[in-house]
mmCIF file of C-alpha atoms and ligand atoms in Angstrom:
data_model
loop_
_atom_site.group_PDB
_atom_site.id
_atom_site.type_symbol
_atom_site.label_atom_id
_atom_site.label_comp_id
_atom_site.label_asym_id
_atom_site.label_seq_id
_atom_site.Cartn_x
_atom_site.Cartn_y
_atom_site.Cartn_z
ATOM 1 C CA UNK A 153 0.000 0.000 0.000
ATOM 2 C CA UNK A 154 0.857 3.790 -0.631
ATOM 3 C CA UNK A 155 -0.456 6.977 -0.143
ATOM 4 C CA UNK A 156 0.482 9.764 -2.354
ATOM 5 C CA UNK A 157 -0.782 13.473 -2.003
ATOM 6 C CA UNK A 158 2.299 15.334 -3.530
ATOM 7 C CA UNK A 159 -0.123 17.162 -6.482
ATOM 8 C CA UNK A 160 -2.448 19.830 -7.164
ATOM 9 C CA UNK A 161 -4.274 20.472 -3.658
ATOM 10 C CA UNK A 162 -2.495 17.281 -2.158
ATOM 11 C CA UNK A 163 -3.353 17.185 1.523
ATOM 12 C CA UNK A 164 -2.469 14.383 3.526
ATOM 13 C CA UNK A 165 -0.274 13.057 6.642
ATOM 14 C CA UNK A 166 0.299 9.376 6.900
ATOM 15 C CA UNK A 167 0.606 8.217 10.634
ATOM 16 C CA UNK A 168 0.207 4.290 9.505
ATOM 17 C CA UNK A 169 -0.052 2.449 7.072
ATOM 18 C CA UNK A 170 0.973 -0.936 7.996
ATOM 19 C CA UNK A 171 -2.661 -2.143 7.991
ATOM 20 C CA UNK A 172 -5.007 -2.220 5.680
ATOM 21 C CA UNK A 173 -7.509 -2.330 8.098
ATOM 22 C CA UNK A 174 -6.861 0.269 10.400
ATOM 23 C CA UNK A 175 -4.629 3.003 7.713
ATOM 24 C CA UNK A 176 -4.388 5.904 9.563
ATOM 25 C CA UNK A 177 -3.974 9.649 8.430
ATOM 26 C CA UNK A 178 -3.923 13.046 9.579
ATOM 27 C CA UNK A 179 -4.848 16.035 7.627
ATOM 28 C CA UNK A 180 -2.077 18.625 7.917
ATOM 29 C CA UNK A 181 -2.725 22.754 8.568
ATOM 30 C CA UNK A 182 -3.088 25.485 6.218
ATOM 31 C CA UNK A 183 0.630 26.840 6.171
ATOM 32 C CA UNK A 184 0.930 29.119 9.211
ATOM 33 C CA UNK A 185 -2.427 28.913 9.898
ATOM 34 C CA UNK A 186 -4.465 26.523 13.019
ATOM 35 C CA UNK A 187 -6.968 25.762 10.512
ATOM 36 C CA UNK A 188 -7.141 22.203 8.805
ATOM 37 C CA UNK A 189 -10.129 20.430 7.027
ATOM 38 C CA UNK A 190 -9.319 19.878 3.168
ATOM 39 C CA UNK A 191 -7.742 16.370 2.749
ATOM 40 C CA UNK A 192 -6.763 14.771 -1.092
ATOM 41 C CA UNK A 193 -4.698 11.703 -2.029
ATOM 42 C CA UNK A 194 -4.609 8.913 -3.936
ATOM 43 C CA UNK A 195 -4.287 5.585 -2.324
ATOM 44 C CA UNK A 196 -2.108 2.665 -4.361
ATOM 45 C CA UNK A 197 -2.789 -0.719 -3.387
ATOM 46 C CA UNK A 198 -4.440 -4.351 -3.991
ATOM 47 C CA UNK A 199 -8.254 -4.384 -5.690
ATOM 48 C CA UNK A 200 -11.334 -6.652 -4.038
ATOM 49 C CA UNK A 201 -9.880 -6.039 -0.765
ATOM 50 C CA UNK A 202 -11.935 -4.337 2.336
ATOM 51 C CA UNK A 203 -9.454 -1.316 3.696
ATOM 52 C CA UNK A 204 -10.505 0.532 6.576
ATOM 53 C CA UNK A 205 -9.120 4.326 6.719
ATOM 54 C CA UNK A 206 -9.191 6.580 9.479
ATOM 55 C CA UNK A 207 -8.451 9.953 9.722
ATOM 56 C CA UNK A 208 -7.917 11.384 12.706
ATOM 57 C CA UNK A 209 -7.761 14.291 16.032
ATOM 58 C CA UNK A 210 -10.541 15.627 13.840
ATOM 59 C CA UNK A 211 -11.840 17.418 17.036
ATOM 60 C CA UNK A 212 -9.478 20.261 16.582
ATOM 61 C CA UNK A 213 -10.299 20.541 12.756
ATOM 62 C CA UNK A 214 -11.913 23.457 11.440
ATOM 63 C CA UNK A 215 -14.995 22.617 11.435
ATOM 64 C CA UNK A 216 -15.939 19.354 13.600
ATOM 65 C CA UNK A 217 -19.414 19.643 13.027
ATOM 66 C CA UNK A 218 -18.717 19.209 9.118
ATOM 67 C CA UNK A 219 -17.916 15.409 9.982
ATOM 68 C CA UNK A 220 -21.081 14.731 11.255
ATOM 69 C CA UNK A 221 -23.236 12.910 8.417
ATOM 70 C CA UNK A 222 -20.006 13.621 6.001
ATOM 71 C CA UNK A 223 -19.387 10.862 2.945
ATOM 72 C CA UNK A 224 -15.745 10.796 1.574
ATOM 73 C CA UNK A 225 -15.483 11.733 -1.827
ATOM 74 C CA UNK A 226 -13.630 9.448 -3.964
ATOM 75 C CA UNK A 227 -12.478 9.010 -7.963
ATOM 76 C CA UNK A 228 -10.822 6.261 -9.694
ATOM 77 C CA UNK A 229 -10.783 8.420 -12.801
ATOM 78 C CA UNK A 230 -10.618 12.189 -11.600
ATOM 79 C CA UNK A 231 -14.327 12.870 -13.361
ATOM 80 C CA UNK A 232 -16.775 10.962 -11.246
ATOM 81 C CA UNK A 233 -16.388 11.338 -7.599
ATOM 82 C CA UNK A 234 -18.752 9.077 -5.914
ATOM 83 C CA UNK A 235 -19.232 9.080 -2.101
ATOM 84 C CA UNK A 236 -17.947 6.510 0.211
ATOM 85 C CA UNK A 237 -20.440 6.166 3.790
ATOM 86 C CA UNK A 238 -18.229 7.743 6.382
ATOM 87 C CA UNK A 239 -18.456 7.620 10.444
ATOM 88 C CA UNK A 240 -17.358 10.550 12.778
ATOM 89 C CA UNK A 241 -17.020 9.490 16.548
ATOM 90 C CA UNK A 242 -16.196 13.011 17.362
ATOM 91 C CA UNK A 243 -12.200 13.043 16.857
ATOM 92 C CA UNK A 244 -12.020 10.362 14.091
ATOM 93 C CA UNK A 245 -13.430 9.574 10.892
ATOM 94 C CA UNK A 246 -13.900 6.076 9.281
ATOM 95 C CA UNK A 247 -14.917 4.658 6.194
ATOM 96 C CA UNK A 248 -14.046 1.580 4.407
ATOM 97 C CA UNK A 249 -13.658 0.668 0.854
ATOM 98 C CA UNK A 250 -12.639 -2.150 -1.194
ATOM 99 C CA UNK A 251 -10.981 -0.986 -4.334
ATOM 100 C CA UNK A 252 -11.990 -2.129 -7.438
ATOM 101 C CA UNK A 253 -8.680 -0.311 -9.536
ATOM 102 C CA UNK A 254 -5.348 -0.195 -8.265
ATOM 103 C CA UNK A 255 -5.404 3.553 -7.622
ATOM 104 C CA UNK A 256 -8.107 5.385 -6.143
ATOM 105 C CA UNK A 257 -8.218 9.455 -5.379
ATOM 106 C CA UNK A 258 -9.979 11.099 -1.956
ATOM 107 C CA UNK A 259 -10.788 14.391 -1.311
ATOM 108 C CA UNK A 260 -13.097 16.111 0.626
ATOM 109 C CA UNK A 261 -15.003 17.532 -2.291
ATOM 110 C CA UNK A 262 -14.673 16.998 -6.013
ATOM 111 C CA UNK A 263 -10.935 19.030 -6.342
ATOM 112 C CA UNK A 264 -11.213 21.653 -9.382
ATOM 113 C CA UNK A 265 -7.601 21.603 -10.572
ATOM 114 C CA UNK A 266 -5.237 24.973 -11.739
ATOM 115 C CA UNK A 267 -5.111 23.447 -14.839
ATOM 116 C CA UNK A 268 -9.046 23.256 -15.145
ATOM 117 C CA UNK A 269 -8.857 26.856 -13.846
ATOM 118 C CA UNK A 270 -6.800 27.814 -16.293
ATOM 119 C CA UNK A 271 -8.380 26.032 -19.418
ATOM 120 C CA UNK A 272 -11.870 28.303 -17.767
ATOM 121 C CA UNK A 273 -10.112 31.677 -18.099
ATOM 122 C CA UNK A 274 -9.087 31.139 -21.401
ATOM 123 C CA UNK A 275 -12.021 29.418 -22.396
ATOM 124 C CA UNK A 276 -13.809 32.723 -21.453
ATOM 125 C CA UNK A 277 -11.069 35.222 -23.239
ATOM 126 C CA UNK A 278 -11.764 33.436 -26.630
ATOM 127 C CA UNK A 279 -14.977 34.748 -26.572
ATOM 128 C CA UNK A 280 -15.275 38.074 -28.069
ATOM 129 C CA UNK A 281 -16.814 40.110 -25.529
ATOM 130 C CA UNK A 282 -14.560 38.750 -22.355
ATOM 131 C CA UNK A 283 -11.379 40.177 -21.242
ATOM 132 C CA UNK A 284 -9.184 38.163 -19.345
ATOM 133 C CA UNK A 285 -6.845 40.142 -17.244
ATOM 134 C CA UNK A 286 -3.676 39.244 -15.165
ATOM 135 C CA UNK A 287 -4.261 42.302 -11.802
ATOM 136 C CA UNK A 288 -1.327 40.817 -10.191
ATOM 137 C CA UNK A 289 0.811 38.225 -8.498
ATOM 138 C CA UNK A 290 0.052 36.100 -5.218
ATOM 139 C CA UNK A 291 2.355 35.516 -2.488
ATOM 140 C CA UNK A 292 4.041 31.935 -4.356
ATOM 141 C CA UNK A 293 3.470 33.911 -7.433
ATOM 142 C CA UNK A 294 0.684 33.045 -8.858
ATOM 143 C CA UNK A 295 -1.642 34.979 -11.374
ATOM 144 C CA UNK A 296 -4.959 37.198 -9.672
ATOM 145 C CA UNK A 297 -6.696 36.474 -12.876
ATOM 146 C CA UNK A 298 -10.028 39.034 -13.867
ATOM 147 C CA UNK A 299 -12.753 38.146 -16.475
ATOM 148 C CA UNK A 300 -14.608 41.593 -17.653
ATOM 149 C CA UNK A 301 -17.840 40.449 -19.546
ATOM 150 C CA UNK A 302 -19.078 43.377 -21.654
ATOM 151 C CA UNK A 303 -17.749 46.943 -21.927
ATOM 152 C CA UNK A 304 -18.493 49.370 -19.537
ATOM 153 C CA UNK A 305 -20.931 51.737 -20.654
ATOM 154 C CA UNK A 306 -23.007 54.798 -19.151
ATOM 155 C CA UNK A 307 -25.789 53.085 -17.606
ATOM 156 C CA UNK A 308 -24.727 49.987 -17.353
ATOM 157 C CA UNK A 309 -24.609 47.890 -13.922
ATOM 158 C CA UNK A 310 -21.620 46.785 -12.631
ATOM 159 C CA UNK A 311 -21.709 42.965 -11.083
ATOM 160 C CA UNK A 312 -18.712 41.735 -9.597
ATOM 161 C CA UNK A 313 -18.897 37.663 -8.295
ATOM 162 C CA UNK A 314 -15.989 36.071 -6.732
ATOM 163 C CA UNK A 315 -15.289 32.926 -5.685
ATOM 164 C CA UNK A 316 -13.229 30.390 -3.601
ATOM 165 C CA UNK A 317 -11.498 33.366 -0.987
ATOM 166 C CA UNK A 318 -11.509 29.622 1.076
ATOM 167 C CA UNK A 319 -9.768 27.668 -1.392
ATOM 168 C CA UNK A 320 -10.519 24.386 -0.302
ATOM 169 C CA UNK A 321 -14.142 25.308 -0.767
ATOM 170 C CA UNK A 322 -14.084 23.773 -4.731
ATOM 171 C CA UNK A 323 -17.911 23.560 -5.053
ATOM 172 C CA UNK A 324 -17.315 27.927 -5.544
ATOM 173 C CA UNK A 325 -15.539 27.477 -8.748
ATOM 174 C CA UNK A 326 -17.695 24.709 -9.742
ATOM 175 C CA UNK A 327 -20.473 27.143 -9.865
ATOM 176 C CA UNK A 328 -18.379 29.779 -11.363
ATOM 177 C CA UNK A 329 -18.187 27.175 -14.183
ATOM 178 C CA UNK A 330 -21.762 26.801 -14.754
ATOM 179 C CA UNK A 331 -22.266 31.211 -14.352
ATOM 180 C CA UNK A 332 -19.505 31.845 -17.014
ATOM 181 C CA UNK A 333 -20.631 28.865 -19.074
ATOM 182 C CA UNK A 334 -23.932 30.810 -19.908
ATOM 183 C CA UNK A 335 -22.453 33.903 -20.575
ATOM 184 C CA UNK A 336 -20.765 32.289 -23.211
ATOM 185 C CA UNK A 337 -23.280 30.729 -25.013
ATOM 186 C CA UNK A 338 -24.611 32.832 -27.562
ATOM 187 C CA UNK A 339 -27.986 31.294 -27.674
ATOM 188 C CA UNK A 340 -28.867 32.091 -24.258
ATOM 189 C CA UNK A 341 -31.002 35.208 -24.264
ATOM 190 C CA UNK A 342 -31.201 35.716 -20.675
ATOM 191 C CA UNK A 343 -27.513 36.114 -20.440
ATOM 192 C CA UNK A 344 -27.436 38.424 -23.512
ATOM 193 C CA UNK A 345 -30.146 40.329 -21.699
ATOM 194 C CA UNK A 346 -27.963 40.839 -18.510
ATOM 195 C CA UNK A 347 -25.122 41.462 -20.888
ATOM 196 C CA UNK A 348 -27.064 44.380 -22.049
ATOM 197 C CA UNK A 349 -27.666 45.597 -18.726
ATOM 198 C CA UNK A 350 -24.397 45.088 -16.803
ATOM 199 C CA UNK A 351 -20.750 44.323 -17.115
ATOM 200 C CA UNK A 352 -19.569 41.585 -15.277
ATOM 201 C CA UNK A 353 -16.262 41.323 -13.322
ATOM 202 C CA UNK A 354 -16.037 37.711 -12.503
ATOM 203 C CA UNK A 355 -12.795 36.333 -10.096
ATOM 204 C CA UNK A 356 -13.102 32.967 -10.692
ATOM 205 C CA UNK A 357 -10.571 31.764 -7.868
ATOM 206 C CA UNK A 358 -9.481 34.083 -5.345
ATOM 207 C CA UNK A 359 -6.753 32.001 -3.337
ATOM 208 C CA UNK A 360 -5.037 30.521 -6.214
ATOM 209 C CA UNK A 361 -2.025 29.748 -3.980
ATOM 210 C CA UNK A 362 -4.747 28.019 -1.361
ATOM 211 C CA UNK A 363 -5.912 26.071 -3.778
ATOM 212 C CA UNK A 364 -2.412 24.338 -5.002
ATOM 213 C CA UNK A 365 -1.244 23.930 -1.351
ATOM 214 C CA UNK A 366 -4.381 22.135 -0.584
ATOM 215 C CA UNK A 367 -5.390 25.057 2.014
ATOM 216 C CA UNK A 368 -9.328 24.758 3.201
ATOM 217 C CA UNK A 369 -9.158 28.692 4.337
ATOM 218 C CA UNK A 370 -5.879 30.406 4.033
ATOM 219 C CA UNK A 371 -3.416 31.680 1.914
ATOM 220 C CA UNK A 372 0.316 30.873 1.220
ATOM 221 C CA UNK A 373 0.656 32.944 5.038
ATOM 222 C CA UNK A 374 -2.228 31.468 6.831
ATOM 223 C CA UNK A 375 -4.147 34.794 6.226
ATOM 224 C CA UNK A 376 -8.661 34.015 6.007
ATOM 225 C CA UNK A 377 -8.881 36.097 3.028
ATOM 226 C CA UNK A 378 -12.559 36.888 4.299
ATOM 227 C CA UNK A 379 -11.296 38.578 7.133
ATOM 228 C CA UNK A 380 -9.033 41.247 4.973
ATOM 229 C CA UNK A 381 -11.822 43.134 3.201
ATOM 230 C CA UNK A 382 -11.164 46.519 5.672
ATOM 231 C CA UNK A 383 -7.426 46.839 5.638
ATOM 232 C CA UNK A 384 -5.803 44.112 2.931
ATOM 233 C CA UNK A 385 -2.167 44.791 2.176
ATOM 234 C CA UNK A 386 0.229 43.343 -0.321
ATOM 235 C CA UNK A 387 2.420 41.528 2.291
ATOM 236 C CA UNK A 388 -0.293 39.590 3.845
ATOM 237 C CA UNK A 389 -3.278 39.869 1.485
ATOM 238 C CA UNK A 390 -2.529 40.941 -2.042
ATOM 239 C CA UNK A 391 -5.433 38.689 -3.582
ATOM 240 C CA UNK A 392 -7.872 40.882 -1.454
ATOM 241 C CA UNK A 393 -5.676 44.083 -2.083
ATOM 242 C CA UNK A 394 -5.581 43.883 -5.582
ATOM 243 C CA UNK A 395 -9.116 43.066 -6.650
ATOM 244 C CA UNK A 396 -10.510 45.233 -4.198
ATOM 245 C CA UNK A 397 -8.496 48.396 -5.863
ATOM 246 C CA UNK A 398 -10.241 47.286 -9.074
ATOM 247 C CA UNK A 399 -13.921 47.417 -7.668
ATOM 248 C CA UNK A 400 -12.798 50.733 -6.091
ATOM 249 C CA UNK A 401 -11.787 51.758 -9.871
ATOM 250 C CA UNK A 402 -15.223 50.156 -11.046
ATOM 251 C CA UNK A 403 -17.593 50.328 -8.840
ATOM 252 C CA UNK A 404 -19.809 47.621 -7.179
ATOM 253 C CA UNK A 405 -23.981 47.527 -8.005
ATOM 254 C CA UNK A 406 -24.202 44.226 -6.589
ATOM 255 C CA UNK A 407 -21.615 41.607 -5.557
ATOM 256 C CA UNK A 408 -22.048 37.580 -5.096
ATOM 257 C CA UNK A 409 -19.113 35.586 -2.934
ATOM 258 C CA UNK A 410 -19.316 32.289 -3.456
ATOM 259 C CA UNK A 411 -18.201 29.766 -0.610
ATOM 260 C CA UNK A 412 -19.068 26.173 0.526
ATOM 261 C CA UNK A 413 -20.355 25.206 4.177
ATOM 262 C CA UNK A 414 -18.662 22.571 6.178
ATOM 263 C CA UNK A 415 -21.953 22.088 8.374
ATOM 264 C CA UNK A 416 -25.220 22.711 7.130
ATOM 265 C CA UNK A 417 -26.505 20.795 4.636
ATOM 266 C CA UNK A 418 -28.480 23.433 2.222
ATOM 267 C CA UNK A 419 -27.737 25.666 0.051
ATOM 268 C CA UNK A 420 -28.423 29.724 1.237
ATOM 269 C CA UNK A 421 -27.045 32.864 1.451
ATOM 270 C CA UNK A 422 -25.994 35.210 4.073
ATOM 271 C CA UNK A 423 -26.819 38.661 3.642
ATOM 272 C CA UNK A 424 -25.374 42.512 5.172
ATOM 273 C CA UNK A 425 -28.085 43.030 7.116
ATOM 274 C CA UNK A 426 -25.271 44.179 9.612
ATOM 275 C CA UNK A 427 -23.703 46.744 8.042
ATOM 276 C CA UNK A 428 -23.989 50.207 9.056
ATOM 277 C CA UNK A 429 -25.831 51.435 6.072
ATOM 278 C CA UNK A 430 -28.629 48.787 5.731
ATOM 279 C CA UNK A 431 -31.970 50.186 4.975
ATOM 280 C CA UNK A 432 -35.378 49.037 3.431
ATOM 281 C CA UNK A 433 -33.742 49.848 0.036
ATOM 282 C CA UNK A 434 -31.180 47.206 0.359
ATOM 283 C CA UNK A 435 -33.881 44.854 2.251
ATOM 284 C CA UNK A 436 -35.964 45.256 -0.647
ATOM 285 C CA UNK A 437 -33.046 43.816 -2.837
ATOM 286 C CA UNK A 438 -32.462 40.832 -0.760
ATOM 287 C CA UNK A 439 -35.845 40.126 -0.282
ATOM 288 C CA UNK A 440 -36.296 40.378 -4.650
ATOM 289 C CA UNK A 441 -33.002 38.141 -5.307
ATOM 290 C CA UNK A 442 -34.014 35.147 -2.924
ATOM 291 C CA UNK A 443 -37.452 35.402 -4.169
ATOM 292 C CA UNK A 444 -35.990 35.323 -7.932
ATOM 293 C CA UNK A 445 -33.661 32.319 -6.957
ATOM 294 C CA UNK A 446 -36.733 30.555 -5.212
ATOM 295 C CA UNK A 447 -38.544 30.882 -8.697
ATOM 296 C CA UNK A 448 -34.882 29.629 -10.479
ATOM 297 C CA UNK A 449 -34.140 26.418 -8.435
ATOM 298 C CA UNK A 450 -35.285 24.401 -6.039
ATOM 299 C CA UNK A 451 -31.740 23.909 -4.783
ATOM 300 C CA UNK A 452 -32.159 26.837 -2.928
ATOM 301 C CA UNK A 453 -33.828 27.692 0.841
ATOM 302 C CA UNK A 454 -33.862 30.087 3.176
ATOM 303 C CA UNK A 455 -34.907 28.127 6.113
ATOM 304 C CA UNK A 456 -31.143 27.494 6.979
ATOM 305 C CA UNK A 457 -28.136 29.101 7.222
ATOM 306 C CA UNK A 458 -26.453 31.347 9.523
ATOM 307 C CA UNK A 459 -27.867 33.617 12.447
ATOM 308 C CA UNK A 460 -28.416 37.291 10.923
ATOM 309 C CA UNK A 461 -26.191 39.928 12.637
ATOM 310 C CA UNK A 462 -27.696 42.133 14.988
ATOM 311 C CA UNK A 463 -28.004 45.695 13.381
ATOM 312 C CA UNK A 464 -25.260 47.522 12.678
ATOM 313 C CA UNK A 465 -23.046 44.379 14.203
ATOM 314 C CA UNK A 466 -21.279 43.237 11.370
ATOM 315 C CA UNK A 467 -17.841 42.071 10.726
ATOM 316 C CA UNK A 468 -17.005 44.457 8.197
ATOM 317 C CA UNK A 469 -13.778 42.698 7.503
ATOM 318 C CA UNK A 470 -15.946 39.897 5.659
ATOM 319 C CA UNK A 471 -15.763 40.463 1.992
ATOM 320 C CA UNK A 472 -19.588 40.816 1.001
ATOM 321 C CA UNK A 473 -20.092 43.235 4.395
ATOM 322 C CA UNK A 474 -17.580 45.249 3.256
ATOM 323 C CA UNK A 475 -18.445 45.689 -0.484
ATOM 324 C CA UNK A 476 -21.755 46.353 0.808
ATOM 325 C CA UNK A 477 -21.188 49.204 3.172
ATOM 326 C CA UNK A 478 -18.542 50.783 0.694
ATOM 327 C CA UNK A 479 -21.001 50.754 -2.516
ATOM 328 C CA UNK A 480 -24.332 50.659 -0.401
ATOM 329 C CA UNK A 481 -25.509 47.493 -2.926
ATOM 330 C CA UNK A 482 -27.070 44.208 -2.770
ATOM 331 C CA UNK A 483 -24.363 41.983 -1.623
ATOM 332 C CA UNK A 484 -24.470 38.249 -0.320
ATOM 333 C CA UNK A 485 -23.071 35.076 0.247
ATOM 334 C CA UNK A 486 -24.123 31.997 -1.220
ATOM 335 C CA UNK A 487 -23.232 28.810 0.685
ATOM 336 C CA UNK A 488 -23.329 25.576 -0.990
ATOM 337 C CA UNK A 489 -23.011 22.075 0.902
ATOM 338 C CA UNK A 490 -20.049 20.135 1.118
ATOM 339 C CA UNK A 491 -22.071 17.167 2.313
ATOM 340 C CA UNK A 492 -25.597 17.399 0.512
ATOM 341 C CA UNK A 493 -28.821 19.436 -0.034
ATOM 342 C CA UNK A 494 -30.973 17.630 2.910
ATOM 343 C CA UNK A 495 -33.775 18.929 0.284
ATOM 344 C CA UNK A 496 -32.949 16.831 -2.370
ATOM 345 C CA UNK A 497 -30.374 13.975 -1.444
ATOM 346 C CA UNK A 498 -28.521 12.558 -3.365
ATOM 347 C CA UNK A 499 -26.850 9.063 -1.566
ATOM 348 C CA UNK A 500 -24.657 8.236 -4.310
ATOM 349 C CA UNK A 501 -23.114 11.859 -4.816
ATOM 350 C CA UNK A 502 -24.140 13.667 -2.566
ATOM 351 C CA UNK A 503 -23.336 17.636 -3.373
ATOM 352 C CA UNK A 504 -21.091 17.235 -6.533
ATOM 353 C CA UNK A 505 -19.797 19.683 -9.083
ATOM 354 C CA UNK A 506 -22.971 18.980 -11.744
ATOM 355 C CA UNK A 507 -25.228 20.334 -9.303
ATOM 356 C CA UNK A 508 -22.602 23.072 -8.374
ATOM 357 C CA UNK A 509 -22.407 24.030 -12.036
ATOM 358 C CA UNK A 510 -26.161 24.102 -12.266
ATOM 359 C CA UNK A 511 -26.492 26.299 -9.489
ATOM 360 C CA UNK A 512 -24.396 28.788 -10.661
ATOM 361 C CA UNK A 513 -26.575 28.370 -13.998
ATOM 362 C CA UNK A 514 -29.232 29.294 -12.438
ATOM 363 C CA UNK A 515 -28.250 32.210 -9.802
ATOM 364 C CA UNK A 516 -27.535 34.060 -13.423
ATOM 365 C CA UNK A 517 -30.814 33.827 -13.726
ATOM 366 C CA UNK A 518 -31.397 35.413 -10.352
ATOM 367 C CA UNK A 519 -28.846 38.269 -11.143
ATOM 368 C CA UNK A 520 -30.919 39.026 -14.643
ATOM 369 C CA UNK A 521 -34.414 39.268 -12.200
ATOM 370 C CA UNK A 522 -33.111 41.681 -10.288
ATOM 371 C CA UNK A 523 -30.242 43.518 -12.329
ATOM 372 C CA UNK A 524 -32.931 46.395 -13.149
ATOM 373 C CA UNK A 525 -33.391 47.185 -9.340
ATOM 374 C CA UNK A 526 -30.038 47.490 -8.010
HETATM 375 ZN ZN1 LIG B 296 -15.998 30.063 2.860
#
C-alpha cells in the first residue's frame, strides 16, 4: 500500500499504514495557519480487498461539526467522484472501501484543478466580448486572474462575483463554471439580456495559492482572506488588495461571494443586514433576489443558514459586508453544501460539481431578475 498526495491540492499526513484495516492519516494545517479540514490523495494498493481508513484528532479541525453525516469523496478516474459512507465518533473519521482499480483518489469535495482553472479563463477570453486580465501576483506567485464580460458603458450595472477566498471550498468554482458557461453561449437570451444591462467582473478563484497547497481557508501565510476586506495589504493579502483596488476603480452595483459550508446541509445565502448602512432599500433587494432564486431552483432555501447579525453588528472585515457598506448594494453570500442538499439527497453523490455548475446556472438567472433594481 501507498499513499500519495504530492499534487495539485495534495493534503495528507500518513501516521500508519501498515494495515489495511486500520490506515491511519492526519490532515495537515493550512501553512501558518491553526486551521485544517481539506484532505486529497490517492491511495495505491491491492483491488477486491476491504481497507478501513481513518483519519484522525478531527476534534481540533476546522470545522468538527462538518464530519457529522459527512461521505468521503472518492475518484478512480478524476471525473466521477462518488461518495464513500463515512463515520465521525467526534475526533475520528472512518470509512471503508474495497478498491476495485489499483489507484483510487480522496478528497473532501470533487478538487477543481489549476489546470481546469486555467483552461476556464481562457475558455472565457476566446470569446469576443470577455477580457481576461492578469491584476497581479500572489504571495508563491501566482496569477490574480479578472474576467470583464461586456464593456463598460453609461448606464450599465456593474456585477462583480468572486469565488473560492476559502480555497478548499471547490464547489465555488464549480459554480463559477456553470455562471460563465452561460455567458458564453450565444444562444442564451437571458444572459445576452444581462449582458445588455451590466458588465460583469467575474474572479473565478481568489486564493489561487490556497488552492495548489491544498489550504481549506488560508493563503500561502495562513491569512482568512474573508477577514481582509477593511485593511488588505500586499504583504499579507494581495489577492484581497488587488481586486478590491479594481472594484474601487469600477464600482460595485451588486456583488455575489461564493463559498461552501462545512456544516449545514443546504444551500443559502448570508446577507449585510449588519452593516452600518442597511436600509429598506437594500432589504428590498435581498428580499427580490431570494425570491428570484426561489422561482430559479429548487436547490435553494432560506430556512437554513447562519444567524443574521444584529443591526449595525457586522464584521465588516468579511468580503460581502464590506463591499456592501462601501457601494451601499445588494451583496451576499451563497453557501453551498459540502455534504448534501438535505432537500434533495442525493446518496450516491451527494453535493457534486454537476449540481454546483447548475447552481451557478441558475443564480444568473437570479442576477438578470433583479439587475434592473439594483
Ligand atoms: Zn468560505
Amino acid at each position: 500500500m501507498k499513499i500519495f498526495s504530492n499534487f495539485d491540492s495534495g493534503n495528507i499526513e500518513v501516521v500508519s499504514i501498515a494495515d489495511k484495516d486500520n490506515i491511519q492519516l492526519k490532515i495537515p494545517n493550512d501553512n501558518q495557519s491553526e486551521f485544517y479540514q481539506w484532505f486529497h490523495f490517492r491511495l495505491e494498493t491491492q483491488t477486491e480487498q476491504a481497507h478501513t481508513l481513518n483519519i484522525l484528532d478531527l476534534k481540533g479541525s476546522a470545522y468538527p461539526e462538518g464530519w457529522k453525516g459527512y461521505d468521503v469523496v472518492a475518484s478512480y478516474d478524476r471525473e466521477e467522484w462518488f461518495r464513500i459512507p463515512a463515520e465521525f465518533d467526534g475526533d475520528t473519521l472512518t470509512f471503508t472501501v474495497i478498491p476495485e482499480r489499483p489507484s483510487i483518489y480522496f478528497a473532501y469535495f470533487a478538487p477543481y484543478s489549476y489546470d481546469r482553472h486555467l483552461d476556464l479563463l481562457h475558455l472565457a477570453q476566446s470569446a469576443h466580448h470577455c477580457q481576461l486580465e492578469t491584476l497581479g501576483q500572489t504571495l508563491d506567485g501566482n496569477d490574480m486572474s479578472l474576467l470583464t464580460f461586456g464593456e463598460a458603458e453609461e448606464g450599465k450595472k456593474k456585477i462583480w462575483l468572486i469565488a473560492r477566498q476559502h480555497p478548499g471550498e471547490t464547489m465555488a468554482e464549480w459554480f463559477m463554471e456553470g455562471f460563465i458557461q452561460r455567458l458564453l453561449d450565444e444562444d442564451d437570451t437571458s444572459a445576452r439580456a444581462l449582458l445588455e444591462k451590466a458588465v460583469l467582473y467575474i474572479v473565478p478563484n481568489m486564493n489561487p495559492d490556497g488552492a495548489i497547497r491544498g489550504h481549506l481557508r488560508c493563503n500561502a501565510k495562513g491569512v482568512n482572506l474573508n477577514r481582509e476586506w477593511q485593511s488588505p495589504s500586499m504583504e499579507n493579502s494581495p489577492e484581497v488588495f488587488l481586486v478590491r483596488e479594481r472594484m474601487l476603480e469600477t464600482g460595485v452595483d451588486m456583488f455575489l461571494d461564493i463559498h461552501g459550508d462545512e456544516a449545514i446541509p443546504y444551500n443559502f445565502v448570508a446577507g449585510s443586514e449588519g452593516i452600518p448602512s442597511y436600509d429598506e432599500r437594500l432589504a428590498g433587494l435581498e428580499a427580490a433576489f431570494k425570491q428570484a432564486l426561489f422561482v430559479a431552483t429548487p436547490e435553494f432555501q432560506d430556512q437554513h443558514g447562519y444567524d443574521k447579525d444584529e443591526p449595525g453588528k457586522a464584521n465588516l472585515t468579511v468580503g460581502s459586508n464590506w463591499v456592501g457598506e462601501q457601494f451601499k448594494c445588494l451583496s451576499y453570500t451563497i453557501e453551498m453544501p459540502f455534504k448534501d442538499n438535505n432537500e434533495y439527497p442525493d446518496p450516491l453523490y451527494g453535493w457534486s460539481p454537476e449540481r454546483s455548475v447548475k447552481f451557478g446556472q441558475d443564480v444568473l438567472t437570479a442576477t438578470l431578475a433583479v439587475t434592473d433594481k439594483v
